[in-house]
Amino acid sequence: MQFAYLRRAAAGGAVAALTFVGAGIATATPAYAADSKVSVVHGIPDTPVDVYVNGEKTLENFEPGDVAGPLDLPEGQYDLALTKPGEPIEQAILTADDAEVPGGANISIAAHLNADGEPTITPFVNDTAKVDAGKARLIVRHTAAAPAVDVRAGGSPVFEGLTNPNEAKGDVDAGSVSADVVLAGTDTVVIGPADLNLREGTATIVYAIGSAEAENLSVVAQTIDGLHSAPSGVPSGTGGQADTGLGTWWYALAGTGILLLVAGGARAAVVRSGRR
Amino acid sequence: MTVVNRGALAAVAAGAAALAVAAVVAVVSRPAGDVGAEQAAALASPTPSSTGPAVAVVPGALPDDAEPVRPVRLRIPAIGVTARVDPVGVDERTREFDVPPSIDEIGWYRYGPGLEAESGSVVIAGHVDSAEQGKGAFYRLRELAPGDTVTATGEDGTERTYRVVAREEYDKTKIPLERYFARDGRPRLTLITCGGPFDADARRYRDNIVVTAAPV
């Protein structure tokens, strides 16, 4: 795995809360935009919920650690509300009004704890650009009530100083890697280690959830596939024995034929006209 | 008839003969051409996904380590091929398909579908030949015709039989590789090698030969 260059990516993981402005610009939506794919990630420990979208119950008894979707949602503004299972929407424990969903994007909405341990909702725009052949995308999101962390693979840090509610990402060689999460700049492991099987042509999104204080830090993962690219070519012959082209000898033969025809014909014509 | 005139007529005859030979050679050595291109395209068209009204909810577990069933041997009776299949990826530098260097072995694209896959293209590529080792396992791939059978043995011991539906030849700069390396569409087996005119200086063929086979 080549993780060294990923450290740079860790810095720029900030995601705007509840306004998808960045994505709106990035996708430059045409007059009628494609639907967006919207997933919902539950990262609040010990709190099953019902999820309402625009006042309609969309998910029932949604358990912590679960991922729902993706839903196909047209571009627009949405009101989100989370209630305890079976309770009316008026008693929602968490709401987000006028959440902006741009057209043609892939979004994950995470219900999680902020750095101070309060429940909150953060939308993330998922990078679904194609990865090169042989590569996989790893995205790590800090959605836990915990201080800044480093993410390590095979013992060495790949994402450093990641804070709630931000993400770090990078494209790496596909394959399995042992990963863990430590407090930033220390060797104090707070999550893991766990084997991460990063499949080629997919994005694996890992959310750190829970609370350091409550000692229930863990992870939720979401996978987006179909991001693969074909190899750049299939070079499979260097011998030339199967050559179906016409060699230089062919052009020589054809050229000689034409020359003989023209020269011979001209000569015959000259001789005949000379005799008259 | 003068001697000069006879000589001129002989030259015309020789010229005509040379052109006739050249024309015959050109016709005979013309590539066999494409067959079944439409069938191959139909297999590659995306399968409609069945999205019910309910929202799918899954545990957010880390990806499992399930591996696809890899082919270990390939048999094509019509062209006398029985070859070992190695799992291969892409060249680190060029990102090209990493065809096994030994011309007796052929390579399965390990990032794509395995034999058990219910959709997508299982890709196996092999050398047509090599400058050092001579004719490769896929030397006669261009002779395959619709209806010929291809049998792949998986590492699970199961033999799966496919029937050739298409053989196509593409300039390497124009081949729609994303279609042949697709992970959606009907399940199919795609065999690839080189062909067409050979550039002796660059030591490379201009074209790729692609054979598409569907499960029987």
PDB file of C-alpha atoms in Angstrom, chain A:
ATOM      1  CA  MET A   1       0.000   0.000   0.000  1.00  0.00           C
ATOM      2  CA  GLN A   2       1.259   3.454  -0.800  1.00  0.00           C
ATOM      3  CA  PHE A   3      -0.165   5.709   1.826  1.00  0.00           C
ATOM      4  CA  ALA A   4       2.535   8.301   2.172  1.00  0.00           C
ATOM      5  CA  TYR A   5       1.009  10.845  -0.165  1.00  0.00           C
ATOM      6  CA  LEU A   6      -2.344  10.614   1.526  1.00  0.00           C
ATOM      7  CA  ARG A   7      -1.270  12.692   4.458  1.00  0.00           C
ATOM      8  CA  ARG A   8      -1.726  15.782   2.388  1.00  0.00           C
ATOM      9  CA  ALA A   9      -5.320  14.841   1.651  1.00  0.00           C
ATOM     10  CA  ALA A  10      -6.147  14.635   5.339  1.00  0.00           C
ATOM     11  CA  ALA A  11      -5.890  18.378   5.784  1.00  0.00           C
ATOM     12  CA  GLY A  12      -8.612  19.344   3.355  1.00  0.00           C
ATOM     13  CA  GLY A  13     -11.482  17.239   4.590  1.00  0.00           C
ATOM     14  CA  ALA A  14     -13.804  19.971   5.822  1.00  0.00           C
ATOM     15  CA  VAL A  15     -17.404  19.497   4.823  1.00  0.00           C
ATOM     16  CA  ALA A  16     -19.940  22.298   5.079  1.00  0.00           C
ATOM     17  CA  ALA A  17     -22.688  21.515   7.544  1.00  0.00           C
ATOM     18  CA  LEU A  18     -26.130  21.078   6.056  1.00  0.00           C
ATOM     19  CA  THR A  19     -25.596  23.220   2.998  1.00  0.00           C
ATOM     20  CA  PHE A  20     -24.424  21.212   0.060  1.00  0.00           C
ATOM     21  CA  VAL A  21     -23.218  24.364  -1.654  1.00  0.00           C
ATOM     22  CA  GLY A  22     -19.864  22.857  -2.556  1.00  0.00           C
ATOM     23  CA  ALA A  23     -21.458  19.898  -4.275  1.00  0.00           C
ATOM     24  CA  GLY A  24     -23.954  22.132  -6.009  1.00  0.00           C
ATOM     25  CA  ILE A  25     -21.202  24.025  -7.717  1.00  0.00           C
ATOM     26  CA  ALA A  26     -19.077  20.959  -8.378  1.00  0.00           C
ATOM     27  CA  THR A  27     -21.819  19.104 -10.187  1.00  0.00           C
ATOM     28  CA  ALA A  28     -22.904  22.231 -12.138  1.00  0.00           C
ATOM     29  CA  THR A  29     -26.460  21.022 -12.404  1.00  0.00           C
ATOM     30  CA  PRO A  30     -28.183  21.450 -15.780  1.00  0.00           C
ATOM     31  CA  ALA A  31     -31.762  22.680 -16.193  1.00  0.00           C
ATOM     32  CA  TYR A  32     -33.158  19.354 -15.081  1.00  0.00           C
ATOM     33  CA  ALA A  33     -30.751  17.505 -12.843  1.00  0.00           C
ATOM     34  CA  ALA A  34     -30.498  13.805 -12.202  1.00  0.00           C
ATOM     35  CA  ASP A  35     -31.639  12.517  -8.840  1.00  0.00           C
ATOM     36  CA  SER A  36     -29.125  12.322  -6.059  1.00  0.00           C
ATOM     37  CA  LYS A  37     -28.258   9.121  -4.258  1.00  0.00           C
ATOM     38  CA  VAL A  38     -28.717   9.708  -0.562  1.00  0.00           C
ATOM     39  CA  SER A  39     -27.638   7.290   2.163  1.00  0.00           C
ATOM     40  CA  VAL A  40     -28.295   7.667   5.873  1.00  0.00           C
ATOM     41  CA  VAL A  41     -25.724   6.557   8.433  1.00  0.00           C
ATOM     42  CA  HIS A  42     -26.589   6.059  12.085  1.00  0.00           C
ATOM     43  CA  GLY A  43     -23.676   6.833  14.364  1.00  0.00           C
ATOM     44  CA  ILE A  44     -25.319   7.771  17.663  1.00  0.00           C
ATOM     45  CA  PRO A  45     -24.741   4.934  20.156  1.00  0.00           C
ATOM     46  CA  ASP A  46     -27.624   3.277  22.009  1.00  0.00           C
ATOM     47  CA  THR A  47     -30.307   5.341  20.262  1.00  0.00           C
ATOM     48  CA  PRO A  48     -32.559   3.592  17.734  1.00  0.00           C
ATOM     49  CA  VAL A  49     -34.678   6.140  15.851  1.00  0.00           C
ATOM     50  CA  ASP A  50     -37.400   6.645  13.289  1.00  0.00           C
ATOM     51  CA  VAL A  51     -36.334   8.901  10.430  1.00  0.00           C
ATOM     52  CA  TYR A  52     -38.756  11.383   8.870  1.00  0.00           C
ATOM     53  CA  VAL A  53     -38.118  13.055   5.531  1.00  0.00           C
ATOM     54  CA  ASN A  54     -40.436  16.027   4.833  1.00  0.00           C
ATOM     55  CA  GLY A  55     -42.736  14.829   7.576  1.00  0.00           C
ATOM     56  CA  GLU A  56     -43.003  11.302   6.232  1.00  0.00           C
ATOM     57  CA  LYS A  57     -41.674   8.337   8.129  1.00  0.00           C
ATOM     58  CA  THR A  58     -38.952   6.893   5.878  1.00  0.00           C
ATOM     59  CA  LEU A  59     -37.034   4.614   8.225  1.00  0.00           C
ATOM     60  CA  GLU A  60     -38.466   2.759  11.161  1.00  0.00           C
ATOM     61  CA  ASN A  61     -36.465   1.654  14.177  1.00  0.00           C
ATOM     62  CA  PHE A  62     -33.194   2.602  12.507  1.00  0.00           C
ATOM     63  CA  GLU A  63     -30.470   1.039  14.617  1.00  0.00           C
ATOM     64  CA  PRO A  64     -27.103   2.565  15.553  1.00  0.00           C
ATOM     65  CA  GLY A  65     -24.393   1.240  13.260  1.00  0.00           C
ATOM     66  CA  ASP A  66     -26.790   0.719  10.354  1.00  0.00           C
ATOM     67  CA  VAL A  67     -26.629   2.307   6.907  1.00  0.00           C
ATOM     68  CA  ALA A  68     -29.812   2.951   4.921  1.00  0.00           C
ATOM     69  CA  GLY A  69     -30.169   3.616   1.232  1.00  0.00           C
ATOM     70  CA  PRO A  70     -29.233   4.850  -1.160  1.00  0.00           C
ATOM     71  CA  LEU A  71     -32.495   6.679  -1.768  1.00  0.00           C
ATOM     72  CA  ASP A  72     -32.997   8.406  -5.101  1.00  0.00           C
ATOM     73  CA  LEU A  73     -34.004  11.950  -4.197  1.00  0.00           C
ATOM     74  CA  PRO A  74     -34.712  14.749  -6.668  1.00  0.00           C
ATOM     75  CA  GLU A  75     -32.817  17.978  -6.213  1.00  0.00           C
ATOM     76  CA  GLY A  76     -34.398  20.194  -3.576  1.00  0.00           C
ATOM     77  CA  GLN A  77     -34.697  21.077   0.098  1.00  0.00           C
ATOM     78  CA  TYR A  78     -35.585  18.482   2.660  1.00  0.00           C
ATOM     79  CA  ASP A  79     -36.646  18.552   6.285  1.00  0.00           C
ATOM     80  CA  LEU A  80     -35.162  15.742   8.331  1.00  0.00           C
ATOM     81  CA  ALA A  81     -36.342  14.642  11.754  1.00  0.00           C
ATOM     82  CA  LEU A  82     -35.245  11.820  14.057  1.00  0.00           C
ATOM     83  CA  THR A  83     -37.578  10.558  16.762  1.00  0.00           C
ATOM     84  CA  LYS A  84     -37.398   7.799  19.308  1.00  0.00           C
ATOM     85  CA  PRO A  85     -39.093   4.759  17.729  1.00  0.00           C
ATOM     86  CA  GLY A  86     -42.869   5.200  17.695  1.00  0.00           C
ATOM     87  CA  GLU A  87     -42.859   8.741  19.036  1.00  0.00           C
ATOM     88  CA  PRO A  88     -44.575  11.549  17.096  1.00  0.00           C
ATOM     89  CA  ILE A  89     -42.512  13.850  14.932  1.00  0.00           C
ATOM     90  CA  GLU A  90     -43.313  16.755  17.252  1.00  0.00           C
ATOM     91  CA  GLN A  91     -41.078  15.138  19.837  1.00  0.00           C
ATOM     92  CA  ALA A  92     -38.152  14.759  17.497  1.00  0.00           C
ATOM     93  CA  ILE A  93     -34.818  14.452  19.254  1.00  0.00           C
ATOM     94  CA  LEU A  94     -32.928  15.855  16.284  1.00  0.00           C
ATOM     95  CA  THR A  95     -34.054  17.914  13.283  1.00  0.00           C
ATOM     96  CA  ALA A  96     -32.447  19.509  10.260  1.00  0.00           C
ATOM     97  CA  ASP A  97     -34.667  21.811   8.203  1.00  0.00           C
ATOM     98  CA  ASP A  98     -34.164  22.857   4.580  1.00  0.00           C
ATOM     99  CA  ALA A  99     -31.286  20.488   3.997  1.00  0.00           C
ATOM    100  CA  GLU A 100     -30.182  21.210   0.460  1.00  0.00           C
ATOM    101  CA  VAL A 101     -29.800  18.223  -1.862  1.00  0.00           C
ATOM    102  CA  PRO A 102     -28.163  19.115  -5.195  1.00  0.00           C
ATOM    103  CA  GLY A 103     -28.828  17.201  -8.386  1.00  0.00           C
ATOM    104  CA  GLY A 104     -26.787  14.223  -9.480  1.00  0.00           C
ATOM    105  CA  ALA A 105     -24.719  13.915  -6.329  1.00  0.00           C
ATOM    106  CA  ASN A 106     -23.965  11.046  -3.991  1.00  0.00           C
ATOM    107  CA  ILE A 107     -24.513  12.067  -0.401  1.00  0.00           C
ATOM    108  CA  SER A 108     -24.310  10.436   2.996  1.00  0.00           C
ATOM    109  CA  ILE A 109     -26.215  11.993   5.843  1.00  0.00           C
ATOM    110  CA  ALA A 110     -24.683  10.996   9.162  1.00  0.00           C
ATOM    111  CA  ALA A 111     -26.515  11.244  12.462  1.00  0.00           C
ATOM    112  CA  HIS A 112     -23.714  11.268  15.005  1.00  0.00           C
ATOM    113  CA  LEU A 113     -22.191  12.922  18.056  1.00  0.00           C
ATOM    114  CA  ASN A 114     -20.274  16.152  17.688  1.00  0.00           C
ATOM    115  CA  ALA A 115     -16.922  16.652  19.404  1.00  0.00           C
ATOM    116  CA  ASP A 116     -18.720  17.649  22.600  1.00  0.00           C
ATOM    117  CA  GLY A 117     -20.965  14.594  22.616  1.00  0.00           C
ATOM    118  CA  GLU A 118     -24.173  16.282  21.408  1.00  0.00           C
ATOM    119  CA  PRO A 119     -26.220  14.525  18.687  1.00  0.00           C
ATOM    120  CA  THR A 120     -26.028  16.262  15.340  1.00  0.00           C
ATOM    121  CA  ILE A 121     -26.597  15.678  11.622  1.00  0.00           C
ATOM    122  CA  THR A 122     -23.800  16.153   9.087  1.00  0.00           C
ATOM    123  CA  PRO A 123     -24.134  15.674   5.344  1.00  0.00           C
ATOM    124  CA  PHE A 124     -21.095  14.435   3.462  1.00  0.00           C
ATOM    125  CA  VAL A 125     -20.661  14.538  -0.300  1.00  0.00           C
ATOM    126  CA  ASN A 126     -19.182  11.245  -1.448  1.00  0.00           C
ATOM    127  CA  ASP A 127     -16.374  11.317  -3.992  1.00  0.00           C
ATOM    128  CA  THR A 128     -17.587   8.903  -6.673  1.00  0.00           C
ATOM    129  CA  ALA A 129     -15.027   9.790  -9.328  1.00  0.00           C
ATOM    130  CA  LYS A 130     -13.562   6.723 -11.051  1.00  0.00           C
ATOM    131  CA  VAL A 131     -10.449   5.227  -9.504  1.00  0.00           C
ATOM    132  CA  ASP A 132      -7.584   3.936 -11.653  1.00  0.00           C
ATOM    133  CA  ALA A 133      -7.456   0.231 -12.455  1.00  0.00           C
ATOM    134  CA  GLY A 134      -6.044  -1.623  -9.451  1.00  0.00           C
ATOM    135  CA  LYS A 135      -6.963   1.119  -6.989  1.00  0.00           C
ATOM    136  CA  ALA A 136      -9.498   1.560  -4.212  1.00  0.00           C
ATOM    137  CA  ARG A 137     -10.639   4.729  -2.441  1.00  0.00           C
ATOM    138  CA  LEU A 138     -10.484   5.000   1.337  1.00  0.00           C
ATOM    139  CA  ILE A 139     -12.493   7.733   3.022  1.00  0.00           C
ATOM    140  CA  VAL A 140     -12.373   8.176   6.798  1.00  0.00           C
ATOM    141  CA  ARG A 141     -14.859  10.434   8.595  1.00  0.00           C
ATOM    142  CA  HIS A 142     -14.502  11.627  12.172  1.00  0.00           C
ATOM    143  CA  THR A 143     -18.019  11.568  13.539  1.00  0.00           C
ATOM    144  CA  ALA A 144     -17.256  10.649  17.140  1.00  0.00           C
ATOM    145  CA  ALA A 145     -17.164  12.556  20.419  1.00  0.00           C
ATOM    146  CA  ALA A 146     -13.399  12.411  20.517  1.00  0.00           C
ATOM    147  CA  PRO A 147     -10.414  14.714  20.016  1.00  0.00           C
ATOM    148  CA  ALA A 148      -8.277  14.826  16.871  1.00  0.00           C
ATOM    149  CA  VAL A 149      -7.061  11.436  15.697  1.00  0.00           C
ATOM    150  CA  ASP A 150      -4.582   9.861  13.323  1.00  0.00           C
ATOM    151  CA  VAL A 151      -5.525   6.905  11.153  1.00  0.00           C
ATOM    152  CA  ARG A 152      -2.765   4.353  10.732  1.00  0.00           C
ATOM    153  CA  ALA A 153      -2.316   1.557   8.221  1.00  0.00           C
ATOM    154  CA  GLY A 154       0.213  -1.135   8.937  1.00  0.00           C
ATOM    155  CA  GLY A 155       1.370   0.922  11.947  1.00  0.00           C
ATOM    156  CA  SER A 156       2.220   4.155  10.123  1.00  0.00           C
ATOM    157  CA  PRO A 157      -0.064   7.203  10.014  1.00  0.00           C
ATOM    158  CA  VAL A 158      -1.877   7.835   6.743  1.00  0.00           C
ATOM    159  CA  PHE A 159      -4.331  10.510   7.827  1.00  0.00           C
ATOM    160  CA  GLU A 160      -3.185  12.864  10.557  1.00  0.00           C
ATOM    161  CA  GLY A 161      -4.981  15.327  12.799  1.00  0.00           C
ATOM    162  CA  LEU A 162      -8.491  14.447  11.647  1.00  0.00           C
ATOM    163  CA  THR A 163     -11.195  16.239  13.634  1.00  0.00           C
ATOM    164  CA  ASN A 164     -14.993  16.028  13.976  1.00  0.00           C
ATOM    165  CA  PRO A 165     -16.893  16.453  11.597  1.00  0.00           C
ATOM    166  CA  ASN A 166     -14.309  16.184   8.823  1.00  0.00           C
ATOM    167  CA  GLU A 167     -13.091  13.568   6.399  1.00  0.00           C
ATOM    168  CA  ALA A 168      -9.809  12.463   4.884  1.00  0.00           C
ATOM    169  CA  LYS A 169      -9.478  10.403   1.758  1.00  0.00           C
ATOM    170  CA  GLY A 170      -7.132   8.934  -0.776  1.00  0.00           C
ATOM    171  CA  ASP A 171      -6.866   6.367  -3.560  1.00  0.00           C
ATOM    172  CA  VAL A 172      -4.678   3.413  -2.608  1.00  0.00           C
ATOM    173  CA  ASP A 173      -3.725   0.025  -4.023  1.00  0.00           C
ATOM    174  CA  ALA A 174      -6.625  -2.371  -3.651  1.00  0.00           C
ATOM    175  CA  GLY A 175      -6.164  -5.102  -1.064  1.00  0.00           C
ATOM    176  CA  SER A 176      -6.231  -5.791   2.633  1.00  0.00           C
ATOM    177  CA  VAL A 177      -4.575  -3.583   5.210  1.00  0.00           C
ATOM    178  CA  SER A 178      -4.525  -3.579   9.000  1.00  0.00           C
ATOM    179  CA  ALA A 179      -5.755  -0.200  10.208  1.00  0.00           C
ATOM    180  CA  ASP A 180      -6.255   1.481  13.555  1.00  0.00           C
ATOM    181  CA  VAL A 181      -7.098   4.903  14.983  1.00  0.00           C
ATOM    182  CA  VAL A 182      -4.910   6.643  17.563  1.00  0.00           C
ATOM    183  CA  LEU A 183      -5.164   9.959  19.406  1.00  0.00           C
ATOM    184  CA  ALA A 184      -3.409  12.495  17.175  1.00  0.00           C
ATOM    185  CA  GLY A 185       0.337  12.414  17.569  1.00  0.00           C
ATOM    186  CA  THR A 186       0.286   9.514  20.043  1.00  0.00           C
ATOM    187  CA  ASP A 187       0.384   5.729  20.017  1.00  0.00           C
ATOM    188  CA  THR A 188      -2.772   5.500  22.108  1.00  0.00           C
ATOM    189  CA  VAL A 189      -5.087   3.243  20.108  1.00  0.00           C
ATOM    190  CA  VAL A 190      -8.747   4.246  20.437  1.00  0.00           C
ATOM    191  CA  ILE A 191     -10.237   2.108  17.642  1.00  0.00           C
ATOM    192  CA  GLY A 192      -9.020  -1.173  16.157  1.00  0.00           C
ATOM    193  CA  PRO A 193      -6.827  -2.539  14.819  1.00  0.00           C
ATOM    194  CA  ALA A 194      -9.058  -4.089  12.145  1.00  0.00           C
ATOM    195  CA  ASP A 195      -8.408  -5.642   8.757  1.00  0.00           C
ATOM    196  CA  LEU A 196      -9.702  -3.373   6.022  1.00  0.00           C
ATOM    197  CA  ASN A 197     -10.359  -5.168   2.752  1.00  0.00           C
ATOM    198  CA  LEU A 198     -10.269  -2.340   0.240  1.00  0.00           C
ATOM    199  CA  ARG A 199     -11.870  -3.730  -2.895  1.00  0.00           C
ATOM    200  CA  GLU A 200     -10.687  -2.560  -6.271  1.00  0.00           C
ATOM    201  CA  GLY A 201     -12.978  -0.056  -7.940  1.00  0.00           C
ATOM    202  CA  THR A 202     -14.885   0.790  -4.751  1.00  0.00           C
ATOM    203  CA  ALA A 203     -14.934   3.541  -2.171  1.00  0.00           C
ATOM    204  CA  THR A 204     -14.879   2.298   1.413  1.00  0.00           C
ATOM    205  CA  ILE A 205     -16.152   4.964   3.776  1.00  0.00           C
ATOM    206  CA  VAL A 206     -15.348   4.397   7.440  1.00  0.00           C
ATOM    207  CA  TYR A 207     -17.074   6.503  10.087  1.00  0.00           C
ATOM    208  CA  ALA A 208     -15.568   6.703  13.547  1.00  0.00           C
ATOM    209  CA  ILE A 209     -18.568   6.897  15.886  1.00  0.00           C
ATOM    210  CA  GLY A 210     -19.388   6.886  19.581  1.00  0.00           C
ATOM    211  CA  SER A 211     -17.762   8.668  22.456  1.00  0.00           C
ATOM    212  CA  ALA A 212     -14.274   8.499  23.925  1.00  0.00           C
ATOM    213  CA  GLU A 213     -15.616   9.489  27.324  1.00  0.00           C
ATOM    214  CA  ALA A 214     -18.277   6.763  27.280  1.00  0.00           C
ATOM    215  CA  GLU A 215     -15.658   4.356  25.952  1.00  0.00           C
ATOM    216  CA  ASN A 216     -17.901   3.191  23.137  1.00  0.00           C
ATOM    217  CA  LEU A 217     -15.893   4.322  20.126  1.00  0.00           C
ATOM    218  CA  SER A 218     -16.374   2.074  17.118  1.00  0.00           C
ATOM    219  CA  VAL A 219     -16.820   2.266  13.352  1.00  0.00           C
ATOM    220  CA  VAL A 220     -19.586   2.124  10.775  1.00  0.00           C
ATOM    221  CA  ALA A 221     -18.666   1.419   7.171  1.00  0.00           C
ATOM    222  CA  GLN A 222     -20.335   2.139   3.867  1.00  0.00           C
ATOM    223  CA  THR A 223     -19.187   0.902   0.472  1.00  0.00           C
ATOM    224  CA  ILE A 224     -19.831   2.472  -2.925  1.00  0.00           C
ATOM    225  CA  ASP A 225     -18.976   0.258  -5.872  1.00  0.00           C
ATOM    226  CA  GLY A 226     -18.861   0.758  -9.632  1.00  0.00           C
ATOM    227  CA  LEU A 227     -15.984   3.256  -9.504  1.00  0.00           C
ATOM    228  CA  HIS A 228     -13.604   0.968 -11.406  1.00  0.00           C
ATOM    229  CA  SER A 229     -11.720   1.827 -14.596  1.00  0.00           C
ATOM    230  CA  ALA A 230     -10.593  -0.594 -17.292  1.00  0.00           C
ATOM    231  CA  PRO A 231      -6.867  -1.226 -17.707  1.00  0.00           C
ATOM    232  CA  SER A 232      -5.287   1.151 -20.218  1.00  0.00           C
ATOM    233  CA  GLY A 233      -4.630  -1.645 -22.705  1.00  0.00           C
ATOM    234  CA  VAL A 234      -4.041  -5.343 -23.292  1.00  0.00           C
ATOM    235  CA  PRO A 235      -0.535  -5.833 -24.749  1.00  0.00           C
ATOM    236  CA  SER A 236      -0.399  -9.510 -25.698  1.00  0.00           C
ATOM    237  CA  GLY A 237       1.975 -10.122 -28.577  1.00  0.00           C
ATOM    238  CA  THR A 238       5.521  -9.173 -29.550  1.00  0.00           C
ATOM    239  CA  GLY A 239       6.416 -11.878 -32.087  1.00  0.00           C
ATOM    240  CA  GLY A 240       4.729 -10.824 -35.282  1.00  0.00           C
ATOM    241  CA  GLN A 241       3.954 -14.383 -36.369  1.00  0.00           C
ATOM    242  CA  ALA A 242       0.247 -13.628 -36.446  1.00  0.00           C
ATOM    243  CA  ASP A 243       0.780 -10.502 -38.541  1.00  0.00           C
ATOM    244  CA  THR A 244      -2.149  -9.969 -40.882  1.00  0.00           C
ATOM    245  CA  GLY A 245      -0.768  -6.790 -42.408  1.00  0.00           C
ATOM    246  CA  LEU A 246       0.698  -6.732 -45.927  1.00  0.00           C
ATOM    247  CA  GLY A 247       4.501  -6.747 -45.738  1.00  0.00           C
ATOM    248  CA  THR A 248       6.885  -4.520 -47.684  1.00  0.00           C
ATOM    249  CA  TRP A 249       7.435  -7.381 -50.186  1.00  0.00           C
ATOM    250  CA  TRP A 250       3.745  -7.072 -51.121  1.00  0.00           C
ATOM    251  CA  TYR A 251       4.101  -3.415 -51.938  1.00  0.00           C
ATOM    252  CA  ALA A 252       7.273  -4.185 -53.954  1.00  0.00           C
ATOM    253  CA  LEU A 253       5.441  -6.867 -55.924  1.00  0.00           C
ATOM    254  CA  ALA A 254       2.431  -4.652 -56.625  1.00  0.00           C
ATOM    255  CA  GLY A 255       4.680  -1.703 -57.495  1.00  0.00           C
ATOM    256  CA  THR A 256       6.766  -3.799 -59.892  1.00  0.00           C
ATOM    257  CA  GLY A 257       3.566  -5.095 -61.512  1.00  0.00           C
ATOM    258  CA  ILE A 258       2.294  -1.597 -62.140  1.00  0.00           C
ATOM    259  CA  LEU A 259       5.657  -0.436 -63.488  1.00  0.00           C
ATOM    260  CA  LEU A 260       5.845  -3.389 -65.903  1.00  0.00           C
ATOM    261  CA  LEU A 261       2.286  -2.782 -67.073  1.00  0.00           C
ATOM    262  CA  VAL A 262       2.832   0.906 -67.697  1.00  0.00           C
ATOM    263  CA  ALA A 263       6.315   0.579 -69.241  1.00  0.00           C
ATOM    264  CA  GLY A 264       5.375  -2.425 -71.384  1.00  0.00           C
ATOM    265  CA  GLY A 265       2.112  -0.850 -72.508  1.00  0.00           C
ATOM    266  CA  ALA A 266       3.813   2.427 -73.401  1.00  0.00           C
ATOM    267  CA  ARG A 267       6.535   0.640 -75.328  1.00  0.00           C
ATOM    268  CA  ALA A 268       4.006  -1.403 -77.294  1.00  0.00           C
ATOM    269  CA  ALA A 269       2.045   1.738 -78.130  1.00  0.00           C
ATOM    270  CA  VAL A 270       5.180   3.546 -79.300  1.00  0.00           C
ATOM    271  CA  VAL A 271       6.233   0.613 -81.485  1.00  0.00           C
ATOM    272  CA  ARG A 272       2.786   0.267 -83.022  1.00  0.00           C
ATOM    273  CA  SER A 273       2.365   3.973 -83.793  1.00  0.00           C
ATOM    274  CA  GLY A 274       5.943   4.077 -85.185  1.00  0.00           C
ATOM    275  CA  ARG A 275       5.083   1.339 -87.658  1.00  0.00           C
ATOM    276  CA  ARG A 276       2.145   3.233 -89.131  1.00  0.00           C
TER     277      ARG A 276
END
